[in-house]
Amino acid sequence: AQSVTQPDIHITVSEGASLELRCNYSYGATPYLFWYVQSPGQGLQLLLKYFSGDTLVQGIKGFEAEFKRSQSSFNLRKPSVHWSDAAEYFCAVGMEYGNKLVFGAGTILRVKS
Amino acid sequence: DAGITQSPRHKVTETGTPVTLRCHQTENHRYMYWYRQDPGHGLRLIHYSYGVKDTDKGEVSDGYSVSRSKTEDFLLTLESATSSQTSVYFCAIRPGGNTYEQYFGPGTRLTVT
């Protein structure tokens, strides 16, 4: 069965430090991959997406992610975290030509000053 | 802003009562989705629609039904609410074509007592 694993439930980083959130997926075909962010009490906002082509994709708010087929991973990175980045982050895999998304359980990011 | 509204935004209901949640979109997108969000589970797909009167089940469809009689509205009904259906419910749309990402509404917090 298709699945998405986000190994870290919580991560705490200092403001200005770099960030990497991990995502591993299990899916037989070429996946469509997404990262979403959710602030408390809000809906989900799309950060970035990968369908094909360059395996390093840029998103909004200074985030980037790299698709590594050999590792079945799509890790999210940011070189310098801001306090406003504190939120919950979800990795998702699109199946059936994107008709369905399977989400990871999420990673809660805390930023300390 | 994907032009998605959900109503109500908050609801408290009693076990055994029927409940209907509404998702409304303003841009005539073909695909619409209902998810539930629970801690530790990310978002899980309940039902989705790929056109007026065309719907399909997701991974957690038991106890839920949907209807789509107009392009702009997608209704989720809990036929007889149970405490296990206490959750935050999100509607999403996908424009279709070569667009595979989904855009989310603000959510409905449902409490079943």
Coordinates of N, CA and C in Angstrom, one line a residue:
Chain A
A1 N 0.8 -1.2 0.0 CA 0.0 0.0 0.0 C 0.9 1.2 0.0
Q2 N 0.4 2.3 -0.6 CA 1.1 3.5 -0.7 C 1.1 4.2 0.7
S3 N 2.3 4.7 1.0 CA 2.4 5.4 2.4 C 3.4 6.5 2.3
V4 N 3.3 7.4 3.3 CA 4.3 8.5 3.4 C 4.7 8.5 4.9
T5 N 6.0 8.6 5.1 CA 6.5 8.6 6.4 C 7.3 9.9 6.7
Q6 N 6.9 10.5 7.7 CA 7.7 11.7 8.2 C 8.2 11.3 9.6
P7 N 9.5 10.9 9.7 CA 10.0 10.3 10.9 C 10.0 11.2 12.1
D8 N 10.1 12.5 11.9 CA 10.2 13.4 13.0 C 8.8 14.0 13.3
I9 N 8.3 13.7 14.5 CA 7.0 14.3 14.9 C 7.2 15.8 15.3
H10 N 8.3 16.1 16.1 CA 8.6 17.4 16.5 C 10.0 17.7 16.1
I11 N 10.3 19.0 15.7 CA 11.7 19.4 15.5 C 11.7 20.8 16.1
T12 N 12.8 21.1 16.8 CA 13.1 22.5 17.3 C 14.4 23.0 16.7
V13 N 14.4 24.1 16.1 CA 15.6 24.8 15.6 C 15.7 26.2 16.1
S14 N 16.9 26.7 16.1 CA 17.1 28.1 16.5 C 16.8 29.0 15.3
E15 N 16.3 30.2 15.6 CA 16.1 31.1 14.5 C 17.4 31.4 13.8
G16 N 17.4 31.4 12.5 CA 18.6 31.6 11.7 C 19.3 30.3 11.4
A17 N 19.0 29.2 12.0 CA 19.7 28.0 11.7 C 19.0 27.4 10.5
S18 N 19.7 26.4 9.9 CA 19.2 25.7 8.8 C 18.2 24.6 9.2
L19 N 17.3 24.2 8.3 CA 16.3 23.2 8.6 C 16.2 22.1 7.5
E20 N 16.0 20.9 7.9 CA 15.7 19.8 7.0 C 14.6 19.0 7.6
L21 N 13.5 18.8 6.9 CA 12.4 18.0 7.3 C 12.4 16.8 6.4
R22 N 12.3 15.6 7.0 CA 12.4 14.4 6.2 C 11.1 13.8 5.8
C23 N 11.1 13.2 4.6 CA 9.9 12.6 4.0 C 10.3 11.4 3.2
N24 N 9.8 10.2 3.5 CA 10.0 9.0 2.7 C 8.6 8.5 2.2
Y25 N 8.6 8.0 1.0 CA 7.3 7.5 0.5 C 7.5 6.1 0.0
S26 N 6.4 5.4 -0.1 CA 6.3 4.1 -0.7 C 5.3 4.1 -1.8
Y27 N 5.7 4.1 -3.1 CA 4.8 4.1 -4.2 C 5.5 3.6 -5.4
G28 N 4.8 2.7 -6.1 CA 5.5 2.0 -7.2 C 5.8 2.8 -8.4
A29 N 4.9 3.7 -8.8 CA 5.1 4.5 -10.0 C 5.8 5.8 -9.7
T30 N 6.0 6.6 -10.7 CA 6.6 7.9 -10.5 C 5.6 8.7 -9.7
P31 N 6.1 9.2 -8.6 CA 5.1 10.0 -7.7 C 5.0 11.4 -8.1
Y32 N 3.9 12.0 -7.7 CA 3.8 13.4 -7.6 C 4.0 13.8 -6.2
L33 N 4.8 14.7 -5.8 CA 5.2 15.0 -4.5 C 4.9 16.4 -4.1
F34 N 4.5 16.6 -2.8 CA 4.1 17.9 -2.4 C 4.6 18.1 -0.9
W35 N 4.8 19.4 -0.6 CA 4.9 19.8 0.8 C 3.9 20.9 1.0
Y36 N 3.2 20.7 2.2 CA 2.2 21.7 2.6 C 2.6 22.2 4.0
V37 N 2.2 23.4 4.3 CA 2.4 24.0 5.7 C 1.0 24.4 6.3
Q38 N 0.9 24.2 7.6 CA -0.3 24.5 8.3 C 0.0 25.3 9.5
S39 N -0.5 26.5 9.6 CA -0.3 27.3 10.8 C -1.5 27.0 11.7
P40 N -1.4 27.2 13.0 CA -2.5 26.8 13.9 C -3.8 27.4 13.6
G41 N -4.8 26.5 13.5 CA -6.2 26.9 13.2 C -6.4 27.3 11.7
Q42 N -5.5 27.0 10.9 CA -5.6 27.4 9.5 C -5.7 26.2 8.6
G43 N -6.0 26.4 7.3 CA -5.9 25.4 6.3 C -4.5 25.1 5.9
L44 N -4.4 24.2 4.9 CA -3.1 23.9 4.4 C -2.7 24.7 3.2
Q45 N -1.4 25.2 3.2 CA -0.9 26.0 2.1 C 0.2 25.2 1.4
L46 N 0.1 25.2 0.1 CA 1.1 24.5 -0.7 C 2.4 25.3 -0.7
L47 N 3.5 24.6 -0.3 CA 4.8 25.1 -0.3 C 5.5 24.9 -1.6
L48 N 5.5 23.7 -2.1 CA 6.1 23.3 -3.3 C 5.7 22.0 -3.8
K49 N 6.0 21.7 -5.1 CA 5.6 20.4 -5.7 C 6.7 19.9 -6.7
Y50 N 6.6 18.6 -6.9 CA 7.5 18.0 -7.9 C 6.7 17.0 -8.7
F51 N 6.8 17.1 -10.0 CA 6.1 16.2 -10.9 C 7.2 15.5 -11.7
S52 N 8.1 16.2 -12.3 CA 9.1 15.6 -13.1 C 10.2 16.7 -13.4
G53 N 11.3 16.3 -14.1 CA 12.3 17.3 -14.4 C 13.4 17.4 -13.3
D54 N 13.8 18.6 -13.1 CA 14.9 18.9 -12.1 C 14.4 18.4 -10.7
T55 N 15.3 17.7 -10.1 CA 14.9 17.0 -8.9 C 15.0 18.0 -7.7
L56 N 15.6 19.2 -7.9 CA 15.6 20.2 -6.8 C 14.6 21.2 -7.2
V57 N 13.6 21.4 -6.3 CA 12.5 22.3 -6.7 C 12.5 23.4 -5.6
Q58 N 12.1 24.6 -6.1 CA 12.0 25.8 -5.2 C 10.6 26.0 -4.9
G59 N 10.3 26.5 -3.7 CA 8.9 26.8 -3.4 C 8.8 28.2 -2.8
I60 N 7.7 28.5 -2.2 CA 7.5 29.8 -1.6 C 8.2 29.9 -0.2
K61 N 8.3 31.1 0.3 CA 8.9 31.4 1.6 C 10.3 30.9 1.7
G62 N 11.1 30.7 0.6 CA 12.5 30.3 0.7 C 12.7 28.9 0.9
F63 N 11.7 28.0 0.8 CA 11.9 26.6 1.0 C 12.3 25.9 -0.4
E64 N 13.0 24.8 -0.2 CA 13.3 24.0 -1.4 C 13.2 22.5 -1.0
A65 N 13.1 21.6 -1.9 CA 13.0 20.2 -1.6 C 13.7 19.5 -2.7
E66 N 14.3 18.3 -2.4 CA 15.0 17.5 -3.4 C 14.4 16.1 -3.4
F67 N 14.1 15.7 -4.6 CA 13.6 14.4 -4.9 C 14.8 13.4 -5.1
K68 N 14.9 12.4 -4.4 CA 15.9 11.3 -4.6 C 15.2 10.0 -4.8
R69 N 15.1 9.6 -6.0 CA 14.4 8.4 -6.4 C 15.0 7.1 -5.7
S70 N 16.3 7.1 -5.6 CA 17.0 5.9 -5.1 C 16.7 5.7 -3.6
Q71 N 16.4 6.8 -2.9 CA 16.1 6.8 -1.5 C 14.6 6.9 -1.2
S72 N 13.8 7.1 -2.2 CA 12.4 7.3 -2.1 C 12.1 8.4 -1.1
S73 N 12.9 9.5 -1.3 CA 12.8 10.6 -0.3 C 12.5 11.9 -1.0
F74 N 11.9 12.9 -0.3 CA 11.6 14.2 -0.8 C 11.7 15.1 0.4
N75 N 12.9 15.5 0.8 CA 13.2 16.2 2.0 C 13.1 17.7 1.8
L76 N 12.5 18.4 2.7 CA 12.3 19.9 2.7 C 13.4 20.6 3.4
R77 N 13.9 21.7 2.8 CA 15.0 22.4 3.4 C 14.8 23.9 3.4
K78 N 15.4 24.5 4.3 CA 15.5 26.0 4.3 C 16.8 26.4 4.9
P79 N 17.5 27.3 4.3 CA 18.9 27.6 4.8 C 18.9 28.4 6.1
S80 N 17.8 29.2 6.3 CA 17.8 30.1 7.5 C 16.4 30.2 8.0
V81 N 16.0 29.7 9.1 CA 14.7 29.6 9.6 C 14.3 30.9 10.3
H82 N 13.1 31.4 10.1 CA 12.5 32.6 10.7 C 11.5 32.1 11.7
W83 N 11.2 33.0 12.7 CA 10.3 32.6 13.8 C 8.9 32.3 13.2
S84 N 8.6 33.0 12.0 CA 7.3 32.8 11.4 C 7.1 31.5 10.7
D85 N 8.2 30.7 10.6 CA 8.1 29.4 10.0 C 7.6 28.3 11.0
A86 N 7.4 28.7 12.2 CA 6.9 27.7 13.2 C 5.5 27.3 12.8
A87 N 5.2 26.0 12.5 CA 4.0 25.5 12.0 C 4.1 24.0 11.9
E88 N 3.1 23.4 11.3 CA 3.1 21.9 11.1 C 3.3 21.7 9.6
Y89 N 4.2 20.8 9.2 CA 4.5 20.6 7.8 C 4.1 19.2 7.4
F90 N 3.5 19.1 6.2 CA 3.0 17.8 5.8 C 3.6 17.5 4.4
C91 N 4.1 16.3 4.3 CA 4.5 15.8 3.0 C 3.4 14.9 2.4
A92 N 3.2 15.0 1.1 CA 2.1 14.2 0.5 C 2.5 13.6 -0.9
V93 N 2.0 12.5 -1.2 CA 2.2 11.8 -2.5 C 0.9 11.8 -3.2
G94 N 1.0 12.2 -4.5 CA -0.2 12.1 -5.3 C -0.2 10.8 -6.2
M95 N -1.3 10.1 -6.1 CA -1.4 8.9 -6.9 C -2.6 9.0 -7.9
E96 N -2.6 8.1 -8.8 CA -3.7 8.0 -9.8 C -3.8 9.4 -10.5
Y97 N -2.7 9.8 -11.0 CA -2.6 11.0 -11.8 C -3.0 12.2 -10.9
G98 N -2.7 12.1 -9.6 CA -3.0 13.2 -8.7 C -4.4 13.3 -8.2
N99 N -5.2 12.3 -8.6 CA -6.6 12.3 -8.1 C -6.7 12.1 -6.6
K100 N -5.7 11.4 -6.0 CA -5.7 11.2 -4.6 C -4.4 11.6 -4.0
L101 N -4.4 12.2 -2.8 CA -3.2 12.5 -2.1 C -3.2 11.6 -0.8
V102 N -2.0 11.1 -0.5 CA -1.7 10.4 0.7 C -0.7 11.3 1.5
F103 N -1.1 11.6 2.7 CA -0.3 12.5 3.6 C 0.5 11.7 4.6
G104 N 1.6 12.3 4.9 CA 2.3 11.9 6.1 C 1.6 12.4 7.4
A105 N 2.1 12.0 8.5 CA 1.5 12.4 9.8 C 1.8 13.8 10.2
G106 N 2.8 14.4 9.6 CA 3.2 15.8 9.9 C 4.4 15.9 10.8
T107 N 5.1 17.0 10.7 CA 6.2 17.4 11.6 C 5.9 18.8 12.1
I108 N 5.9 18.9 13.4 CA 5.7 20.2 14.0 C 7.0 20.9 14.2
L109 N 7.1 22.0 13.7 CA 8.4 22.8 13.8 C 8.2 23.9 14.8
R110 N 9.1 23.9 15.8 CA 9.2 25.0 16.8 C 10.5 25.7 16.5
V111 N 10.4 27.1 16.6 CA 11.6 27.9 16.3 C 11.9 28.6 17.6
K112 N 13.1 28.5 18.1 CA 13.4 29.2 19.4 C 14.3 30.4 19.1
S113 N 14.2 31.4 19.8 CA 14.9 32.7 19.6 C 16.2 32.7 20.4
Chain B
D1 N -5.5 32.5 -2.9 CA -6.8 32.2 -2.4 C -7.6 31.4 -3.5
A2 N -7.9 30.1 -3.2 CA -8.5 29.2 -4.1 C -10.0 29.4 -4.2
G3 N -10.6 30.4 -3.4 CA -12.0 30.6 -3.5 C -12.8 29.5 -2.9
I4 N -12.4 28.9 -1.8 CA -13.1 27.8 -1.1 C -13.6 28.3 0.2
T5 N -14.9 28.0 0.4 CA -15.4 28.3 1.8 C -16.1 27.0 2.3
Q6 N -16.1 26.9 3.6 CA -16.7 25.8 4.3 C -17.6 26.3 5.3
S7 N -18.8 25.6 5.5 CA -19.7 26.0 6.5 C -20.4 24.7 7.1
P8 N -20.7 24.7 8.4 CA -20.2 25.8 9.3 C -18.7 25.7 9.6
R9 N -18.1 26.6 10.3 CA -16.7 26.5 10.6 C -16.5 25.8 11.9
H10 N -17.6 25.8 12.8 CA -17.5 25.1 14.0 C -18.9 24.5 14.2
K11 N -18.9 23.2 14.8 CA -20.2 22.6 15.1 C -20.1 21.6 16.2
V12 N -21.0 21.7 17.1 CA -21.1 20.7 18.2 C -22.4 20.0 18.0
T13 N -22.4 18.7 18.0 CA -23.6 17.9 17.8 C -23.6 16.7 18.7
E14 N -24.8 16.1 18.8 CA -24.9 14.9 19.7 C -24.8 13.6 18.9
T15 N -24.3 12.6 19.6 CA -24.2 11.3 19.0 C -25.5 10.8 18.5
G16 N -25.5 10.3 17.2 CA -26.7 9.8 16.6 C -27.4 10.7 15.7
T17 N -27.1 12.0 15.7 CA -27.7 13.0 14.9 C -27.0 13.0 13.5
P18 N -27.8 13.4 12.5 CA -27.1 13.6 11.2 C -26.5 15.0 11.1
V19 N -25.4 15.1 10.4 CA -24.7 16.3 10.2 C -24.3 16.5 8.7
T20 N -24.5 17.7 8.2 CA -24.0 18.0 6.8 C -23.1 19.1 6.8
L21 N -21.9 18.9 6.2 CA -21.0 20.0 6.1 C -20.9 20.4 4.6
R22 N -20.8 21.7 4.4 CA -20.8 22.2 3.0 C -19.5 22.8 2.6
C23 N -19.1 22.5 1.4 CA -17.9 23.1 0.7 C -18.4 23.8 -0.5
H24 N -18.0 25.0 -0.6 CA -18.4 25.8 -1.8 C -17.2 26.4 -2.5
Q25 N -17.1 26.3 -3.8 CA -16.0 26.9 -4.5 C -16.5 27.9 -5.6
T26 N -15.8 28.8 -5.9 CA -16.2 29.9 -6.8 C -15.7 29.8 -8.2
E27 N -14.8 28.8 -8.5 CA -14.1 28.8 -9.8 C -14.4 27.6 -10.7
N28 N -15.4 26.9 -10.3 CA -15.9 25.8 -11.2 C -14.8 24.7 -11.5
H29 N -14.0 24.4 -10.5 CA -13.0 23.3 -10.6 C -13.7 22.0 -10.6
R30 N -13.1 21.1 -11.4 CA -13.8 19.8 -11.6 C -13.7 18.9 -10.3
Y31 N -12.5 18.8 -9.7 CA -12.3 17.9 -8.6 C -12.5 18.5 -7.3
M32 N -13.2 17.9 -6.4 CA -13.4 18.3 -5.0 C -13.2 17.1 -4.1
Y33 N -12.7 17.4 -2.9 CA -12.3 16.4 -1.9 C -12.8 16.7 -0.5
W34 N -13.0 15.7 0.3 CA -13.2 15.8 1.7 C -12.2 15.0 2.5
Y35 N -11.5 15.7 3.4 CA -10.5 15.0 4.3 C -10.9 15.2 5.7
R36 N -10.4 14.3 6.6 CA -10.4 14.6 8.0 C -9.0 14.6 8.5
Q37 N -8.8 15.5 9.5 CA -7.5 15.6 10.1 C -7.5 15.3 11.6
D38 N -6.7 14.3 12.0 CA -6.6 13.9 13.3 C -5.2 13.8 13.8
P39 N -4.9 14.2 15.0 CA -3.5 14.2 15.4 C -2.8 12.8 15.2
G40 N -1.6 12.9 14.6 CA -0.9 11.6 14.4 C -1.2 10.9 13.1
H41 N -2.2 11.4 12.4 CA -2.7 10.8 11.2 C -2.5 11.6 10.0
G42 N -2.2 12.9 10.1 CA -2.2 13.8 9.0 C -3.6 14.0 8.5
L43 N -3.7 14.1 7.2 CA -5.1 14.1 6.6 C -5.4 12.8 5.9
R44 N -6.6 12.4 6.0 CA -7.0 11.2 5.4 C -8.3 11.5 4.5
L45 N -8.2 10.9 3.3 CA -9.3 11.1 2.3 C -10.6 10.4 2.7
I46 N -11.7 11.1 2.7 CA -13.0 10.5 3.0 C -13.7 10.1 1.7
H47 N -14.0 11.1 0.9 CA -14.6 11.0 -0.4 C -14.0 12.0 -1.4
Y48 N -14.2 11.8 -2.7 CA -13.9 12.8 -3.6 C -14.8 12.8 -4.8
S49 N -14.8 13.9 -5.5 CA -15.7 14.0 -6.7 C -14.9 14.5 -7.9
Y50 N -15.2 13.9 -9.0 CA -14.6 14.3 -10.3 C -15.6 14.9 -11.3
G51 N -16.7 15.3 -10.8 CA -17.7 15.9 -11.6 C -19.0 15.9 -10.9
V52 N -20.0 16.6 -11.5 CA -21.4 16.6 -10.9 C -21.9 15.2 -10.9
K53 N -22.3 14.8 -9.8 CA -22.9 13.4 -9.5 C -21.9 12.3 -9.6
D54 N -20.6 12.6 -9.8 CA -19.5 11.6 -9.9 C -18.7 11.7 -8.6
T55 N -18.8 10.6 -7.8 CA -18.0 10.6 -6.6 C -17.4 9.2 -6.4
D56 N -16.4 9.2 -5.5 CA -15.7 7.9 -5.2 C -15.3 7.9 -3.8
K57 N -15.0 6.7 -3.2 CA -14.6 6.6 -1.8 C -13.1 6.8 -1.6
G58 N -12.8 7.3 -0.5 CA -11.4 7.4 0.0 C -11.1 6.3 1.0
E59 N -10.1 6.5 1.8 CA -9.7 5.4 2.7 C -10.5 5.3 4.0
V60 N -11.2 6.4 4.3 CA -12.0 6.4 5.6 C -13.4 6.8 5.3
S61 N -14.1 6.1 4.4 CA -15.4 6.5 4.0 C -16.6 6.0 4.8
D62 N -16.3 5.0 5.6 CA -17.4 4.4 6.4 C -18.0 5.4 7.3
G63 N -19.4 5.5 7.3 CA -20.1 6.4 8.1 C -20.3 7.8 7.5
Y64 N -19.8 8.0 6.3 CA -19.9 9.3 5.5 C -20.6 9.0 4.2
S65 N -21.3 10.0 3.7 CA -21.8 10.0 2.4 C -21.6 11.4 1.8
V66 N -21.6 11.6 0.5 CA -21.4 12.8 -0.2 C -22.4 13.0 -1.3
S67 N -22.5 14.3 -1.7 CA -23.3 14.6 -2.8 C -22.8 15.8 -3.5
R68 N -22.9 15.8 -4.9 CA -22.5 17.0 -5.6 C -23.5 17.1 -6.8
S69 N -24.5 18.0 -6.5 CA -25.5 18.3 -7.5 C -25.2 19.5 -8.4
K70 N -24.3 20.3 -7.9 CA -23.8 21.5 -8.7 C -22.3 21.5 -8.6
T71 N -21.7 22.0 -9.6 CA -20.2 22.1 -9.7 C -19.6 22.7 -8.5
E72 N -20.2 23.8 -8.0 CA -19.6 24.6 -6.9 C -19.8 24.1 -5.5
D73 N -20.7 23.1 -5.3 CA -21.0 22.6 -4.0 C -20.7 21.1 -3.8
F74 N -20.0 20.8 -2.7 CA -19.8 19.4 -2.4 C -20.1 19.2 -0.9
L75 N -21.1 18.4 -0.7 CA -21.7 18.2 0.7 C -21.2 16.9 1.3
L76 N -20.8 16.9 2.5 CA -20.4 15.8 3.3 C -21.4 15.5 4.4
T77 N -22.0 14.3 4.5 CA -23.0 14.0 5.5 C -22.5 12.9 6.3
L78 N -22.6 13.1 7.6 CA -22.4 12.1 8.6 C -23.8 11.6 8.9
E79 N -24.1 10.3 8.6 CA -25.5 9.8 8.6 C -26.0 9.7 10.0
S80 N -25.1 9.3 10.9 CA -25.4 9.2 12.4 C -24.1 9.4 13.1
A81 N -23.9 10.6 13.6 CA -22.6 11.0 14.1 C -22.2 10.2 15.3
T82 N -20.9 9.8 15.3 CA -20.4 9.1 16.5 C -19.2 9.9 17.0
S83 N -18.8 9.7 18.2 CA -17.7 10.4 18.9 C -16.4 10.2 18.1
S84 N -16.2 9.1 17.4 CA -15.0 8.9 16.6 C -14.9 9.8 15.4
Q85 N -16.0 10.5 15.1 CA -16.0 11.4 14.0 C -15.8 12.8 14.4
T86 N -15.5 13.0 15.7 CA -15.0 14.3 16.1 C -13.6 14.5 15.4
S87 N -13.5 15.6 14.7 CA -12.3 15.8 13.9 C -12.4 17.2 13.3
V88 N -11.3 17.6 12.6 CA -11.4 18.8 11.7 C -11.5 18.3 10.3
Y89 N -12.5 18.8 9.6 CA -12.7 18.4 8.2 C -12.3 19.5 7.2
F90 N -11.6 19.1 6.2 CA -11.1 20.0 5.2 C -11.6 19.6 3.9
C91 N -12.0 20.6 3.1 CA -12.4 20.5 1.7 C -11.2 20.9 0.9
A92 N -11.1 20.3 -0.3 CA -10.0 20.7 -1.2 C -10.5 20.7 -2.6
I93 N -9.9 21.4 -3.5 CA -10.2 21.4 -4.9 C -8.9 21.1 -5.7
R94 N -9.1 20.5 -6.8 CA -8.0 20.4 -7.8 C -8.5 20.9 -9.1
P95 N -7.8 21.8 -9.7 CA -8.3 22.4 -11.0 C -8.3 21.4 -12.1
G96 N -7.5 20.4 -12.1 CA -7.6 19.4 -13.2 C -6.6 19.7 -14.3
G97 N -6.7 19.0 -15.4 CA -5.8 19.2 -16.5 C -4.4 18.7 -16.0
N98 N -3.4 19.6 -16.3 CA -2.0 19.3 -15.9 C -1.7 19.8 -14.5
T99 N -2.7 20.2 -13.7 CA -2.5 20.7 -12.4 C -2.8 19.5 -11.4
Y100 N -1.9 19.1 -10.7 CA -2.1 17.9 -9.8 C -2.1 18.3 -8.3
E101 N -1.8 19.5 -8.0 CA -1.8 19.9 -6.6 C -3.3 20.2 -6.2
Q102 N -3.5 20.1 -4.9 CA -4.8 20.4 -4.3 C -4.7 21.7 -3.4
Y103 N -5.8 22.4 -3.4 CA -5.9 23.6 -2.6 C -7.0 23.5 -1.6
F104 N -6.7 23.9 -0.4 CA -7.6 23.6 0.8 C -8.4 24.7 1.3
G105 N -9.6 24.4 1.8 CA -10.4 25.4 2.5 C -9.9 25.6 3.9
P106 N -10.6 26.4 4.7 CA -10.2 26.8 6.0 C -10.5 25.7 7.1
G107 N -11.4 24.7 6.8 CA -11.7 23.7 7.7 C -12.9 23.9 8.5
T108 N -13.5 22.8 9.0 CA -14.7 22.8 9.9 C -14.3 21.9 11.1
R109 N -14.4 22.5 12.3 CA -14.1 21.7 13.5 C -15.5 21.2 14.0
L110 N -15.6 19.8 14.0 CA -16.8 19.1 14.4 C -16.5 18.4 15.7
T111 N -17.4 18.6 16.7 CA -17.3 17.9 17.9 C -18.6 17.1 18.1
V112 N -18.5 15.8 18.4 CA -19.6 15.0 18.6 C -19.6 14.5 20.0
T113 N -20.7 14.9 20.8 CA -20.7 14.7 22.2 C -21.6 13.5 22.6

